[in-house]
C-alpha positions in Angstrom: 0.0 0.0 0.0 1.4 3.4 -0.8 0.9 6.4 1.4 0.7 10.0 -0.1 2.4 12.4 2.3 3.1 16.1 1.3 2.7 15.2 -2.4 5.1 12.2 -2.4 4.2 8.6 -2.5 5.9 6.2 -0.1 5.5 2.6 0.8 4.4 1.9 4.3 7.9 0.9 5.3 9.5 4.0 3.9 6.9 6.2 5.5 7.3 4.7 9.0 11.1 4.7 8.5 10.9 8.5 7.9 8.7 8.9 11.0 11.3 7.1 13.1 14.2 9.2 11.7 12.2 12.4 12.3 11.5 11.3 15.8 15.2 10.7 16.4 16.1 14.1 15.0 13.5 15.8 17.3 14.9 14.1 20.3 18.3 15.9 19.6 16.3 19.3 19.6 13.9 18.4 22.4 15.4 15.8 24.8 12.8 13.2 25.7 13.2 10.7 28.6 14.6 7.4 27.4 11.7 5.6 28.9 9.2 7.5 26.7 11.2 6.9 23.5 11.4 3.1 24.2 7.7 3.0 24.9 7.0 4.9 21.6 9.4 2.6 19.6 7.7 -0.6 21.1 4.4 0.8 20.1 5.5 1.5 16.6 7.0 -1.9 16.3 3.8 -3.6 17.6 1.8 -1.6 15.1 4.0 -2.7 12.2 4.7 -6.2 13.3 3.1 -7.7 10.1 5.6 -5.6 7.9 8.7 -6.8 9.7 10.6 -9.9 8.9 10.4 -12.0 12.1 13.8 -13.5 11.7 15.4 -10.1 11.2 13.6 -8.7 14.3 14.9 -11.6 16.4 18.4 -11.0 15.1 18.2 -7.3 15.9 16.9 -8.2 19.4 19.9 -10.6 20.0 22.4 -7.9 18.8 20.8 -5.4 21.0 21.0 -7.7 24.1 24.7 -8.5 23.2 25.5 -4.8 22.9 23.9 -3.9 26.2 25.7 -6.8 28.0 29.0 -5.8 26.3 28.5 -2.3 27.7 28.3 -3.8 31.2 31.7 -5.4 31.0 
């Protein structure tokens, strides 16, 4: 499905990817508590689960856990 936004057509994945990047850019201008950002990201992921490759998502979760564990060492 295509989404028309400000006169441009985007796939759902492109559109939501742009929203994520915009949110990240805004956090640099208006610091938001990390807890709120995590909740928002989890909500976006939940809304878009059918678009995500389950195996890719699991790999990303594993890498995230490894990175956080490496930070503790």
